[in-house]
Amino acid sequence: MAVYQTYINSMNERICNQFANSNPFDFKLISTLKSIENFNDVGPSVVMASPNGLQSGLSRQLFETWCSNKKNACVIPGYVVEGTLAKTIINEPKEVTLMNGLTAPLNMQVHYISFSLMQILHRQVCS
């Protein structure tokens, strides 16, 4: 969330005004995770994939840990690029190739929210 706070002046007037009183990016039920070691994996979980298309990083590590469990889900917001894992799993293959070259079943739910849907939701929430 730090990137959004860094560019607060680039956002609309309503967000800028709200930021003067409170942090609009301080969510009660959503938190950022800096490393997998700091995560207490005790139940079904949802991954909000970063813009890198699940190619690497913490979201990829979590995805690989959770992809076989049907109680988990991966939400992919925005645009996905051809050749990325995010693009692959949108088509819901039966299995995926992990970073180590092995394969694992894809049992988790995969949800893709396109930019146009995100814009519609934003208009509805902010109106």
Coordinates of N, CA and C in Angstrom, one line a residue:
M1 N 0.8 -1.2 0.0 CA 0.0 0.0 0.0 C 0.9 1.3 0.0
A2 N 2.1 1.1 0.3 CA 3.0 2.3 0.4 C 3.1 3.0 -1.0
V3 N 3.0 2.3 -2.1 CA 3.1 2.9 -3.4 C 1.9 3.9 -3.6
Y4 N 0.7 3.5 -3.1 CA -0.4 4.4 -3.3 C -0.3 5.6 -2.4
Q5 N 0.3 5.4 -1.2 CA 0.5 6.6 -0.3 C 1.5 7.5 -0.8
T6 N 2.5 7.0 -1.5 CA 3.6 7.8 -2.1 C 3.1 8.8 -3.2
Y7 N 2.1 8.3 -3.9 CA 1.5 9.1 -5.0 C 0.2 9.6 -4.7
I8 N -0.1 9.9 -3.5 CA -1.4 10.4 -3.0 C -1.8 11.7 -3.8
N9 N -0.8 12.6 -4.1 CA -1.1 13.8 -4.8 C -1.6 13.6 -6.2
S10 N -1.4 12.4 -6.8 CA -1.9 12.1 -8.1 C -3.3 11.6 -8.1
M11 N -3.9 11.4 -7.0 CA -5.2 10.9 -6.9 C -6.3 12.0 -6.9
N12 N -7.5 11.5 -7.0 CA -8.6 12.5 -7.1 C -8.7 13.3 -5.8
E13 N -9.5 14.4 -5.9 CA -9.6 15.4 -4.7 C -10.2 14.7 -3.5
R14 N -11.2 13.8 -3.7 CA -11.8 13.2 -2.6 C -10.8 12.4 -1.7
I15 N -9.9 11.6 -2.4 CA -8.9 10.8 -1.7 C -7.9 11.7 -1.1
C16 N -7.5 12.8 -1.7 CA -6.5 13.7 -1.2 C -7.1 14.3 0.1
N17 N -8.4 14.7 0.1 CA -9.0 15.3 1.3 C -9.1 14.3 2.4
Q18 N -9.5 13.1 2.0 CA -9.6 12.0 3.1 C -8.2 11.8 3.7
F19 N -7.2 11.8 2.9 CA -5.8 11.5 3.4 C -5.4 12.5 4.4
A20 N -5.9 13.7 4.3 CA -5.5 14.8 5.3 C -6.1 14.4 6.7
N21 N -7.2 13.6 6.8 CA -7.8 13.3 8.0 C -7.4 11.8 8.5
S22 N -7.4 10.9 7.5 CA -7.1 9.5 7.8 C -6.5 8.9 6.6
N23 N -5.9 7.7 6.7 CA -5.3 7.0 5.6 C -6.3 6.1 4.9
P24 N -6.7 6.5 3.7 CA -7.7 5.7 3.0 C -7.2 4.3 2.6
F25 N -6.0 4.0 2.8 CA -5.4 2.7 2.4 C -5.1 1.9 3.7
D26 N -5.6 2.3 4.8 CA -5.5 1.5 6.0 C -6.7 0.7 6.2
F27 N -6.6 -0.6 5.8 CA -7.8 -1.5 5.8 C -7.8 -2.3 7.0
K28 N -8.9 -2.5 7.6 CA -9.0 -3.3 8.8 C -8.9 -4.8 8.6
L29 N -9.4 -5.3 7.5 CA -9.4 -6.7 7.2 C -8.4 -7.2 6.1
I30 N -7.7 -6.2 5.5 CA -6.7 -6.5 4.5 C -5.4 -6.0 5.0
S31 N -4.4 -6.8 4.8 CA -3.0 -6.3 5.2 C -2.0 -6.8 4.2
T32 N -0.9 -6.1 4.2 CA 0.2 -6.5 3.3 C 1.1 -7.5 4.1
L33 N 1.8 -8.3 3.3 CA 2.7 -9.3 3.9 C 4.0 -9.2 3.3
K34 N 5.0 -9.0 4.1 CA 6.4 -8.7 3.7 C 7.2 -10.0 3.4
S35 N 6.9 -11.1 4.1 CA 7.6 -12.4 3.8 C 6.7 -13.5 4.2
I36 N 6.9 -14.6 3.6 CA 6.1 -15.8 3.8 C 6.3 -16.3 5.3
E37 N 7.5 -16.1 5.8 CA 7.8 -16.5 7.2 C 6.9 -15.8 8.2
N38 N 6.4 -14.6 7.9 CA 5.5 -13.8 8.8 C 4.1 -14.2 8.7
F39 N 3.7 -15.1 7.8 CA 2.3 -15.5 7.6 C 1.9 -16.7 8.4
N40 N 0.8 -16.5 9.1 CA 0.2 -17.6 9.9 C -0.9 -18.2 9.1
D41 N -0.5 -19.3 8.4 CA -1.4 -19.9 7.5 C -2.3 -20.9 8.2
V42 N -3.5 -20.4 8.7 CA -4.3 -21.3 9.6 C -5.7 -21.6 8.9
G43 N -6.0 -21.1 7.7 CA -7.3 -21.5 7.2 C -7.3 -21.1 5.7
P44 N -8.5 -21.2 5.1 CA -8.7 -20.7 3.7 C -8.2 -19.3 3.5
S45 N -7.6 -19.0 2.4 CA -7.0 -17.7 2.1 C -7.3 -17.3 0.7
V46 N -7.1 -16.0 0.5 CA -7.3 -15.4 -0.8 C -6.0 -14.6 -1.1
V47 N -5.5 -14.8 -2.3 CA -4.3 -14.0 -2.8 C -4.7 -12.9 -3.7
M48 N -4.4 -11.7 -3.4 CA -4.6 -10.6 -4.4 C -3.3 -10.5 -5.1
A49 N -3.2 -11.0 -6.3 CA -2.0 -11.1 -7.1 C -1.4 -9.7 -7.4
S50 N -0.1 -9.5 -7.3 CA 0.5 -8.3 -7.7 C 0.5 -8.1 -9.2
P51 N 0.8 -6.9 -9.7 CA 0.8 -6.7 -11.2 C 1.8 -7.5 -12.0
N52 N 2.7 -8.2 -11.3 CA 3.7 -9.0 -12.1 C 3.2 -10.3 -12.7
G53 N 1.9 -10.5 -12.6 CA 1.3 -11.7 -13.2 C 1.7 -13.0 -12.5
L54 N 2.0 -13.0 -11.3 CA 2.4 -14.1 -10.5 C 3.6 -14.8 -11.0
Q55 N 4.5 -14.0 -11.6 CA 5.7 -14.6 -12.1 C 6.8 -14.9 -11.1
S56 N 6.8 -14.1 -10.0 CA 7.8 -14.2 -8.9 C 7.3 -13.5 -7.7
G57 N 8.1 -13.6 -6.7 CA 7.8 -12.9 -5.4 C 6.9 -13.6 -4.5
L58 N 6.4 -12.9 -3.5 CA 5.6 -13.5 -2.4 C 4.3 -14.0 -2.9
S59 N 3.6 -13.3 -3.8 CA 2.3 -13.8 -4.3 C 2.5 -15.1 -5.1
R60 N 3.6 -15.3 -5.7 CA 3.9 -16.6 -6.4 C 4.2 -17.7 -5.4
Q61 N 4.9 -17.3 -4.4 CA 5.2 -18.3 -3.3 C 3.9 -18.8 -2.6
L62 N 3.0 -17.8 -2.3 CA 1.8 -18.2 -1.7 C 0.9 -19.0 -2.7
F63 N 0.9 -18.6 -3.9 CA 0.1 -19.3 -4.9 C 0.5 -20.7 -5.0
E64 N 1.8 -21.0 -5.0 CA 2.3 -22.4 -5.1 C 2.0 -23.2 -3.9
T65 N 2.0 -22.5 -2.8 CA 1.6 -23.2 -1.5 C 0.1 -23.6 -1.5
W66 N -0.7 -22.7 -2.0 CA -2.1 -22.8 -1.9 C -2.9 -23.4 -3.1
C67 N -2.2 -23.5 -4.3 CA -3.0 -23.8 -5.5 C -3.7 -25.1 -5.5
S68 N -3.2 -26.1 -4.7 CA -3.8 -27.4 -4.7 C -5.0 -27.5 -3.8
N69 N -5.3 -26.5 -2.9 CA -6.4 -26.5 -2.0 C -7.6 -25.8 -2.5
K70 N -8.7 -26.6 -2.7 CA -9.9 -26.0 -3.2 C -10.6 -24.9 -2.3
K71 N -10.1 -24.8 -1.1 CA -10.7 -23.8 -0.2 C -10.1 -22.4 -0.4
N72 N -9.0 -22.4 -1.2 CA -8.3 -21.1 -1.4 C -8.7 -20.5 -2.8
A73 N -8.4 -19.2 -2.9 CA -8.7 -18.5 -4.2 C -7.6 -17.6 -4.6
C74 N -7.6 -17.3 -5.8 CA -6.6 -16.3 -6.3 C -7.5 -15.2 -7.1
V75 N -7.4 -14.0 -6.7 CA -8.1 -12.9 -7.4 C -7.1 -12.1 -8.2
I76 N -7.3 -12.0 -9.5 CA -6.4 -11.3 -10.3 C -7.0 -10.1 -10.8
P77 N -6.6 -8.9 -10.3 CA -7.2 -7.7 -10.7 C -6.5 -7.0 -11.9
G78 N -7.2 -6.4 -12.8 CA -6.5 -5.7 -13.8 C -6.1 -6.5 -15.1
Y79 N -5.1 -6.0 -15.7 CA -4.6 -6.6 -17.0 C -3.6 -7.7 -16.8
V80 N -3.7 -8.8 -17.5 CA -2.7 -9.8 -17.5 C -2.0 -10.0 -18.8
V81 N -0.8 -10.3 -18.8 CA 0.1 -10.4 -20.0 C 0.2 -11.8 -20.4
E82 N 0.2 -12.0 -21.7 CA 0.4 -13.4 -22.3 C 1.7 -13.9 -21.8
G83 N 1.7 -15.2 -21.5 CA 3.0 -15.9 -21.1 C 3.2 -15.9 -19.6
T84 N 2.3 -15.2 -18.8 CA 2.5 -15.2 -17.4 C 1.6 -16.3 -16.7
L85 N 1.9 -16.6 -15.5 CA 1.1 -17.6 -14.8 C -0.3 -17.1 -14.6
A86 N -0.4 -15.8 -14.3 CA -1.8 -15.2 -14.1 C -2.6 -15.5 -15.4
K87 N -2.1 -15.2 -16.6 CA -2.8 -15.5 -17.8 C -3.2 -16.9 -18.0
T88 N -2.3 -17.8 -17.6 CA -2.5 -19.2 -17.7 C -3.6 -19.7 -16.8
I89 N -3.6 -19.3 -15.5 CA -4.6 -19.8 -14.6 C -6.0 -19.2 -14.8
I90 N -6.1 -18.1 -15.5 CA -7.4 -17.6 -15.9 C -8.2 -18.6 -16.7
N91 N -7.5 -19.4 -17.5 CA -8.2 -20.4 -18.3 C -8.4 -21.7 -17.5
E92 N -8.1 -21.7 -16.2 CA -8.3 -22.8 -15.3 C -7.8 -24.2 -15.8
P93 N -6.5 -24.3 -16.0 CA -6.0 -25.6 -16.4 C -6.1 -26.6 -15.2
K94 N -6.0 -27.8 -15.5 CA -6.0 -28.8 -14.4 C -4.8 -28.8 -13.5
E95 N -3.7 -28.4 -14.1 CA -2.4 -28.3 -13.3 C -1.6 -27.2 -13.8
V96 N -0.6 -26.7 -13.0 CA 0.2 -25.6 -13.3 C 1.7 -26.0 -13.0
T97 N 2.6 -25.4 -13.8 CA 4.0 -25.6 -13.6 C 4.5 -24.7 -12.5
L98 N 5.2 -25.3 -11.5 CA 5.8 -24.5 -10.4 C 7.1 -23.9 -10.8
M99 N 7.7 -23.0 -10.0 CA 9.0 -22.4 -10.3 C 10.1 -23.4 -10.4
N100 N 9.9 -24.5 -9.6 CA 11.0 -25.6 -9.6 C 10.9 -26.5 -10.8
G101 N 9.9 -26.3 -11.7 CA 9.7 -27.2 -12.9 C 8.7 -28.3 -12.7
L102 N 8.3 -28.6 -11.4 CA 7.4 -29.6 -11.2 C 6.0 -29.1 -11.4
T103 N 5.0 -30.0 -11.5 CA 3.6 -29.6 -11.7 C 2.8 -29.8 -10.4
A104 N 1.7 -29.1 -10.3 CA 0.8 -29.2 -9.2 C -0.6 -29.1 -9.7
P105 N -1.6 -29.7 -9.1 CA -3.0 -29.5 -9.5 C -3.4 -28.1 -9.1
L106 N -4.3 -27.6 -10.0 CA -4.8 -26.3 -9.7 C -6.3 -26.5 -9.3
N107 N -6.4 -26.5 -8.0 CA -7.7 -26.8 -7.4 C -8.4 -25.5 -6.8
M108 N -7.6 -24.5 -6.6 CA -8.1 -23.3 -6.0 C -9.0 -22.6 -7.0
Q109 N -9.8 -21.7 -6.4 CA -10.7 -20.9 -7.3 C -9.8 -19.8 -7.9
V110 N -10.1 -19.4 -9.1 CA -9.4 -18.3 -9.8 C -10.5 -17.3 -10.2
H111 N -10.3 -16.0 -9.8 CA -11.2 -15.0 -10.2 C -10.4 -13.9 -10.9
Y112 N -10.9 -13.5 -12.0 CA -10.3 -12.4 -12.8 C -11.2 -11.2 -12.8
I113 N -10.7 -10.0 -12.4 CA -11.5 -8.8 -12.5 C -10.8 -7.9 -13.5
S114 N -11.5 -7.6 -14.6 CA -10.9 -6.8 -15.6 C -10.9 -5.3 -15.2
F115 N -10.1 -4.5 -15.9 CA -10.0 -3.1 -15.6 C -11.4 -2.5 -15.8
S116 N -12.1 -2.9 -16.8 CA -13.4 -2.2 -17.1 C -14.4 -2.5 -15.9
L117 N -14.4 -3.7 -15.4 CA -15.2 -4.0 -14.2 C -14.8 -3.3 -13.0
M118 N -13.5 -3.1 -12.8 CA -12.9 -2.4 -11.7 C -13.4 -0.9 -11.8
Q119 N -13.4 -0.4 -13.0 CA -13.9 1.0 -13.2 C -15.3 1.2 -12.8
I120 N -16.2 0.2 -13.2 CA -17.6 0.2 -12.9 C -17.8 0.1 -11.4
L121 N -17.1 -0.8 -10.8 CA -17.2 -0.9 -9.3 C -16.8 0.3 -8.6
H122 N -15.7 1.0 -9.1 CA -15.2 2.2 -8.5 C -16.3 3.3 -8.6
R123 N -16.9 3.4 -9.8 CA -18.0 4.4 -10.0 C -19.2 4.2 -9.0
Q124 N -19.5 2.9 -8.8 CA -20.6 2.6 -8.0 C -20.3 2.9 -6.5
V125 N -19.1 2.6 -6.1 CA -18.7 2.8 -4.7 C -18.5 4.2 -4.4
C126 N -17.9 5.0 -5.3 CA -17.6 6.4 -5.1 C -18.7 7.3 -5.4
S127 N -19.8 6.9 -5.9 CA -20.9 7.8 -6.3 C -21.8 8.0 -5.1

